[in-house]
Amino acid sequence: MSLFSPAYPRPIWRISLDGRDLADLINPRFMSLSLTETRDDQADQLSLNLSDHDGLLEIPPRGAVIRLAMGWSTTGLVDKGSFTVDETGHRGAPDMVSLRARSADMTGPLRTRTERSFHGKTIRQVVNEVALAHGLTAVVGQEFANKVIKHIDQTNESDAAFLKRVGKRYDAVATIKDGKLLFMPVRGAKTASGQDMPVWEVLRRDGDQHEFLTTGRDAYTGVKAFWMDPRKQVRRSVMVGVTGNVKHLRDTYANEVDALAAAQSEWQRIRRGLSTMRFVMAAGIPQLSVQHKILFPDMKSPINEIEWLIRELTHSVDESGLTTNLDLEMFDKEDASAEDDAIELE
């Protein structure tokens, strides 16, 4: 691990394979690693490149479980969880062994299409049932604990796709981290253990590069969702935002509650995307993860006026050091209010 002078903080890491510390094997051969954490339905991905200059390094088997910790020599290691190897390779010159591992086996049962229905169950019950089927522990945001889904069908749909759809309806993150199936509100910013994420202040001098972008607020003024009123045989709609350039959701929902949840979720997603920020940290912070909130207090307006939410980040270690690339979006604090109207069916 002595790629760097002992007089300065240097990146450190620990990698174990199926519970066995691989320091003696990996450290002399280490070339680079990167860990990409994402809020989307894709699993977190670990990439590792090792030198095979002497031809003696074996290609690891697929399915092996790797555990990663990384950090700085002055502050210690941060546990980043476990990952299942699903891709290995060899290339050259120079000869090297490469592997990719993910926080969930996205080629296995999670991607297998199935059919079932949930009726009158809470979101926690639905997520827990899916988690148990895959040997995972469900961690569900408290606001979803008692929220009832009157009826939802999973038709020729994988569990991964199904959870993504449910998450989109309720503006939630459905993802797998270190053996846990998380279903958390995007606005809530919770850890895998359900604790509130801390807010980090990042200064301009902490970064090598940044890019701030903002889009026009007149792109959409609101979102409208439709639902069926069975008593009066009318198709009703509920809208969040204000009238004008309103986005219409294509699905027709079974009831007003589901329609409202879908409209609010989409409106919040749209508003978060109004401003985005990319920031490359010269000295990476491995404690950061997706859903952390970030402030940039010494940057110019309006950057320093926005509370930011990490949507994706990549921690990288190579001969140049440990860096962290942040992909952020605006954290919208405003709640969406709704209006309701009715459209008679012909």
Coordinates of C-alpha atoms in Angstrom, one line a residue:
M1 CA 0.0 0.0 0.0
S2 CA 3.0 2.3 -0.1
L3 CA 2.2 4.0 -3.4
F4 CA 2.5 7.3 -1.5
S5 CA 4.9 9.0 0.8
P6 CA 4.5 8.2 4.5
A7 CA 4.9 11.9 5.3
Y8 CA 1.4 12.6 3.9
P9 CA -2.0 11.1 4.3
R10 CA -2.3 8.2 1.9
P11 CA -5.2 6.2 0.7
I12 CA -5.6 2.8 2.4
W13 CA -7.9 -0.1 1.7
R14 CA -8.8 -3.6 2.9
I15 CA -10.3 -6.2 0.6
S16 CA -11.5 -9.6 1.8
L17 CA -12.7 -12.5 -0.3
D18 CA -15.3 -14.8 1.3
G19 CA -14.1 -13.6 4.7
R20 CA -10.3 -14.0 4.0
D21 CA -8.1 -10.9 4.1
L22 CA -6.3 -10.5 0.8
A23 CA -3.8 -7.9 1.8
D24 CA -0.7 -10.0 1.1
L25 CA -2.0 -10.9 -2.3
I26 CA -3.5 -7.6 -3.5
N27 CA -1.3 -4.9 -2.1
P28 CA 1.9 -5.8 -4.2
R29 CA -0.3 -6.1 -7.3
F30 CA -2.7 -3.2 -6.8
M31 CA -3.3 -1.0 -9.8
S32 CA -6.7 0.7 -9.2
L33 CA -10.1 0.3 -7.8
S34 CA -13.3 2.3 -8.1
L35 CA -16.7 2.0 -6.3
T36 CA -19.7 3.6 -7.9
E37 CA -22.7 4.0 -5.6
T38 CA -26.1 4.9 -7.2
R39 CA -29.6 5.7 -6.1
D40 CA -31.1 4.1 -9.1
D41 CA -32.3 0.5 -9.5
Q42 CA -28.8 -0.5 -10.6
A43 CA -26.6 -2.2 -7.9
D44 CA -23.5 -0.5 -6.6
Q45 CA -20.5 -1.6 -8.6
L46 CA -16.9 -2.3 -7.4
S47 CA -14.1 -2.5 -10.1
L48 CA -10.7 -3.8 -9.2
N49 CA -7.5 -4.1 -11.4
L50 CA -4.5 -6.1 -10.3
S51 CA -1.2 -6.5 -12.0
D52 CA -0.4 -10.0 -13.4
H53 CA 3.2 -9.0 -14.5
D54 CA 4.5 -12.5 -13.5
G55 CA 1.6 -14.5 -14.8
L56 CA 1.0 -16.1 -11.4
L57 CA -2.3 -14.4 -10.5
E58 CA -5.4 -16.6 -10.8
I59 CA -8.6 -15.2 -12.2
P60 CA -11.1 -15.2 -9.3
P61 CA -14.4 -17.2 -9.7
R62 CA -17.7 -15.6 -10.3
G63 CA -20.0 -15.6 -7.3
A64 CA -17.3 -14.9 -4.8
V65 CA -18.2 -12.3 -2.1
I66 CA -15.8 -9.4 -1.7
R67 CA -15.9 -7.0 1.2
L68 CA -14.3 -3.5 0.8
A69 CA -13.2 -0.9 3.3
M70 CA -11.3 2.2 2.2
G71 CA -10.1 5.5 3.7
W72 CA -7.0 7.5 4.6
S73 CA -4.0 6.6 6.7
T74 CA -4.8 9.5 9.1
T75 CA -8.5 8.8 9.6
G76 CA -8.8 5.0 9.2
L77 CA -11.0 2.7 7.1
V78 CA -14.7 3.1 6.2
D79 CA -16.6 -0.1 5.6
K80 CA -18.3 0.1 2.2
G81 CA -20.1 -3.2 2.3
S82 CA -20.0 -6.5 0.5
F83 CA -20.2 -7.2 -3.3
T84 CA -20.7 -10.3 -5.4
V85 CA -18.2 -10.9 -8.2
D86 CA -20.2 -11.2 -11.5
E87 CA -17.6 -10.4 -14.1
T88 CA -13.9 -11.3 -14.4
G89 CA -11.3 -10.8 -17.1
H90 CA -7.7 -10.7 -18.1
R91 CA -6.0 -8.2 -20.5
G92 CA -2.7 -6.8 -21.5
A93 CA -0.2 -5.6 -22.0
P94 CA 0.6 -4.8 -19.3
D95 CA -1.0 -7.9 -18.1
M96 CA -3.7 -7.5 -15.5
V97 CA -6.6 -9.3 -13.9
S98 CA -9.8 -7.3 -13.6
L99 CA -13.1 -8.0 -11.8
R100 CA -16.4 -6.3 -11.3
A101 CA -18.6 -7.0 -8.3
R102 CA -22.0 -5.7 -7.4
S103 CA -23.9 -5.1 -4.2
A104 CA -26.6 -7.5 -5.4
D105 CA -26.6 -10.4 -7.8
M106 CA -28.5 -8.6 -10.6
T107 CA -28.3 -11.7 -12.9
G108 CA -30.0 -14.0 -10.5
P109 CA -33.6 -14.3 -9.1
L110 CA -34.0 -10.6 -8.7
R111 CA -34.2 -10.4 -12.5
T112 CA -36.5 -13.4 -12.9
R113 CA -39.9 -12.5 -14.1
T114 CA -42.8 -13.6 -11.9
E115 CA -46.5 -13.0 -11.4
R116 CA -48.4 -12.2 -8.1
S117 CA -50.7 -9.7 -6.6
F118 CA -50.7 -7.7 -3.3
H119 CA -54.0 -6.6 -1.9
G120 CA -54.6 -4.5 1.2
K121 CA -50.9 -4.7 2.3
T122 CA -48.7 -2.0 3.6
I123 CA -45.6 -1.1 1.7
R124 CA -43.5 -2.6 4.5
Q125 CA -45.3 -5.9 4.1
V126 CA -44.8 -5.9 0.4
V127 CA -41.1 -5.1 0.6
N128 CA -40.5 -7.6 3.4
E129 CA -42.1 -10.3 1.3
V130 CA -39.8 -9.6 -1.6
A131 CA -36.8 -9.3 0.7
L132 CA -37.4 -12.7 2.4
A133 CA -37.7 -14.4 -1.0
H134 CA -34.1 -13.4 -1.7
G135 CA -32.6 -13.9 1.7
L136 CA -32.4 -10.1 2.4
T137 CA -33.3 -8.0 5.3
A138 CA -35.9 -5.3 4.6
V139 CA -35.3 -1.8 5.8
V140 CA -38.4 0.4 5.1
G141 CA -38.7 4.1 5.8
Q142 CA -41.0 4.9 8.8
E143 CA -43.4 6.9 6.6
F144 CA -44.1 3.8 4.6
A145 CA -44.6 1.5 7.5
N146 CA -48.4 1.8 7.6
K147 CA -49.1 3.1 4.1
V148 CA -51.5 0.6 2.5
I149 CA -51.4 -0.3 -1.1
K150 CA -55.0 -1.2 -1.9
H151 CA -54.1 -3.4 -4.8
I152 CA -51.1 -3.9 -7.1
D153 CA -50.3 -6.6 -9.6
Q154 CA -46.8 -7.9 -10.5
T155 CA -47.4 -9.3 -14.0
N156 CA -44.5 -10.9 -15.9
E157 CA -42.2 -8.6 -14.0
S158 CA -39.0 -9.1 -12.1
D159 CA -38.8 -8.2 -8.4
A160 CA -36.2 -5.6 -9.3
A161 CA -38.5 -3.9 -11.9
F162 CA -41.5 -4.2 -9.6
L163 CA -39.7 -2.5 -6.7
K164 CA -38.5 0.2 -9.0
R165 CA -42.1 0.8 -10.1
V166 CA -43.4 1.0 -6.6
G167 CA -40.5 3.3 -5.6
K168 CA -41.3 5.6 -8.5
R169 CA -45.0 5.8 -7.4
Y170 CA -44.0 6.9 -3.9
D171 CA -40.8 8.9 -4.7
A172 CA -38.7 6.3 -2.9
V173 CA -35.4 4.6 -3.4
A174 CA -35.5 0.8 -3.8
T175 CA -32.0 -0.6 -3.7
I176 CA -29.8 -3.3 -2.1
K177 CA -26.9 -2.3 0.1
D178 CA -24.8 -4.9 2.0
G179 CA -27.5 -7.6 2.3
K180 CA -30.3 -5.1 3.0
L181 CA -33.2 -4.3 0.8
L182 CA -33.8 -0.6 1.3
F183 CA -37.0 1.2 0.5
M184 CA -36.5 4.8 1.6
P185 CA -38.0 8.2 0.6
V186 CA -35.7 10.2 -1.7
R187 CA -36.5 13.3 0.4
G188 CA -35.8 11.4 3.7
A189 CA -32.1 10.7 3.2
K190 CA -31.7 7.7 5.4
T191 CA -28.8 5.2 5.9
A192 CA -29.2 1.4 5.6
S193 CA -29.8 1.2 9.3
G194 CA -32.6 3.8 9.0
Q195 CA -30.7 6.7 10.6
D196 CA -30.8 10.3 9.2
M197 CA -28.0 11.1 6.8
P198 CA -25.7 13.9 8.0
V199 CA -25.3 17.1 6.1
W200 CA -21.8 17.8 4.7
E201 CA -20.2 21.2 4.0
V202 CA -17.8 21.1 1.0
L203 CA -15.6 24.1 0.2
R204 CA -14.5 25.2 -3.2
R205 CA -10.9 24.4 -2.4
D206 CA -11.9 20.7 -1.7
G207 CA -12.5 20.2 -5.4
D208 CA -10.6 20.0 -8.7
Q209 CA -13.5 20.6 -11.0
H210 CA -17.2 21.4 -10.8
E211 CA -20.1 22.0 -13.2
F212 CA -23.4 23.6 -12.2
L213 CA -26.4 23.5 -14.5
T214 CA -29.9 24.9 -14.2
T215 CA -33.0 24.5 -16.4
G216 CA -36.0 26.7 -17.0
R217 CA -38.7 26.4 -14.3
D218 CA -41.3 26.7 -17.1
A219 CA -40.6 23.2 -18.5
Y220 CA -43.5 21.8 -16.5
T221 CA -45.8 23.7 -14.1
G222 CA -47.4 20.6 -12.6
V223 CA -48.3 16.9 -12.9
K224 CA -51.7 15.4 -13.4
A225 CA -52.6 11.8 -12.7
F226 CA -55.9 10.0 -13.4
W227 CA -57.9 7.5 -11.4
M228 CA -61.2 5.7 -11.8
D229 CA -64.2 6.5 -9.5
P230 CA -66.2 3.2 -9.6
R231 CA -69.2 4.7 -7.8
K232 CA -69.9 7.4 -10.3
Q233 CA -68.3 5.8 -13.3
V234 CA -66.2 8.8 -14.0
R235 CA -62.5 9.2 -14.7
R236 CA -61.1 11.7 -12.2
S237 CA -57.8 13.5 -12.1
V238 CA -55.7 15.0 -9.4
M239 CA -53.0 17.6 -10.1
V240 CA -50.0 18.9 -8.2
G241 CA -48.3 22.2 -9.0
V242 CA -50.2 24.9 -11.0
T243 CA -52.1 24.9 -14.3
G244 CA -50.2 25.6 -17.5
N245 CA -47.7 23.2 -19.0
V246 CA -48.9 20.2 -17.1
K247 CA -47.4 16.7 -17.5
H248 CA -50.0 14.0 -17.8
L249 CA -49.2 10.5 -16.4
R250 CA -50.2 7.8 -18.7
D251 CA -51.4 5.2 -16.2
T252 CA -55.0 5.3 -14.8
Y253 CA -54.8 4.5 -11.1
A254 CA -57.3 2.4 -9.0
N255 CA -58.0 5.2 -6.5
E256 CA -57.3 8.8 -5.6
V257 CA -54.7 8.0 -3.1
D258 CA -52.5 6.1 -5.5
A259 CA -53.0 8.8 -8.2
L260 CA -52.0 11.5 -5.8
A261 CA -48.9 9.6 -4.7
A262 CA -47.8 9.1 -8.3
A263 CA -48.4 12.8 -9.2
Q264 CA -46.6 14.1 -6.1
S265 CA -43.7 11.7 -6.7
E266 CA -43.2 12.8 -10.4
W267 CA -43.5 16.4 -9.5
Q268 CA -40.8 16.1 -6.8
R269 CA -38.6 14.3 -9.3
I270 CA -39.0 17.0 -11.9
R271 CA -38.2 19.8 -9.3
R272 CA -35.1 18.0 -8.1
G273 CA -33.8 18.0 -11.7
L274 CA -34.2 21.7 -12.2
S275 CA -30.6 22.3 -10.9
T276 CA -27.8 19.8 -11.0
M277 CA -24.2 19.8 -9.9
R278 CA -21.1 17.7 -10.6
F279 CA -18.1 18.1 -8.2
V280 CA -14.8 16.3 -8.3
M281 CA -13.1 16.1 -4.9
A282 CA -9.3 16.2 -5.0
A283 CA -9.1 14.4 -1.7
G284 CA -11.9 11.9 -1.6
I285 CA -14.3 11.4 1.4
P286 CA -15.2 7.7 1.5
Q287 CA -17.7 8.4 4.3
L288 CA -20.0 10.0 1.6
S289 CA -22.7 7.9 0.0
V290 CA -25.8 8.5 -2.1
Q291 CA -28.6 10.4 -0.4
H292 CA -26.1 12.5 1.7
K293 CA -27.0 16.2 1.7
I294 CA -24.3 18.6 0.6
L295 CA -23.8 22.3 1.1
F296 CA -21.3 24.5 -0.8
P297 CA -21.2 27.6 1.5
D298 CA -18.4 29.5 -0.2
M299 CA -19.5 29.1 -3.8
K300 CA -21.4 31.8 -5.7
S301 CA -25.1 32.2 -5.7
P302 CA -27.3 30.3 -6.3
I303 CA -25.1 27.3 -5.7
N304 CA -24.5 28.2 -2.1
E305 CA -28.2 28.7 -1.5
I306 CA -29.2 25.2 -2.5
E307 CA -29.3 22.1 -0.3
W308 CA -27.9 19.3 -2.6
L309 CA -28.6 15.6 -2.6
I310 CA -26.1 13.1 -3.9
R311 CA -27.7 11.0 -6.7
E312 CA -24.6 9.1 -7.6
L313 CA -20.9 9.1 -6.7
T314 CA -17.7 7.2 -7.5
H315 CA -14.8 6.7 -5.1
S316 CA -11.5 5.9 -7.0
V317 CA -8.1 4.9 -5.9
D318 CA -5.1 4.8 -8.2
E319 CA -1.5 6.1 -8.4
S320 CA -2.8 9.6 -8.2
G321 CA -4.6 9.1 -4.9
L322 CA -8.2 8.8 -3.6
T323 CA -10.8 11.0 -5.3
T324 CA -14.6 11.2 -5.1
N325 CA -16.8 12.3 -8.0
L326 CA -20.2 13.6 -6.9
D327 CA -23.3 13.8 -9.1
L328 CA -25.9 15.9 -7.2
E329 CA -29.4 17.3 -7.7
M330 CA -31.4 20.0 -5.9
F331 CA -33.1 18.9 -2.7
D332 CA -36.6 20.3 -3.0
K333 CA -38.0 21.2 0.4
E334 CA -41.5 22.3 -0.9
D335 CA -44.4 19.9 -0.4
A336 CA -46.7 19.4 -3.4
S337 CA -50.3 20.4 -2.9
A338 CA -53.1 18.8 -5.0
E339 CA -56.3 19.7 -6.8
D340 CA -58.9 17.3 -7.9
D341 CA -61.4 17.3 -10.9
A342 CA -63.5 14.9 -12.7
I343 CA -63.8 13.8 -16.4
E344 CA -66.9 12.0 -17.4
L345 CA -66.5 8.9 -19.5
E346 CA -68.4 8.5 -22.7

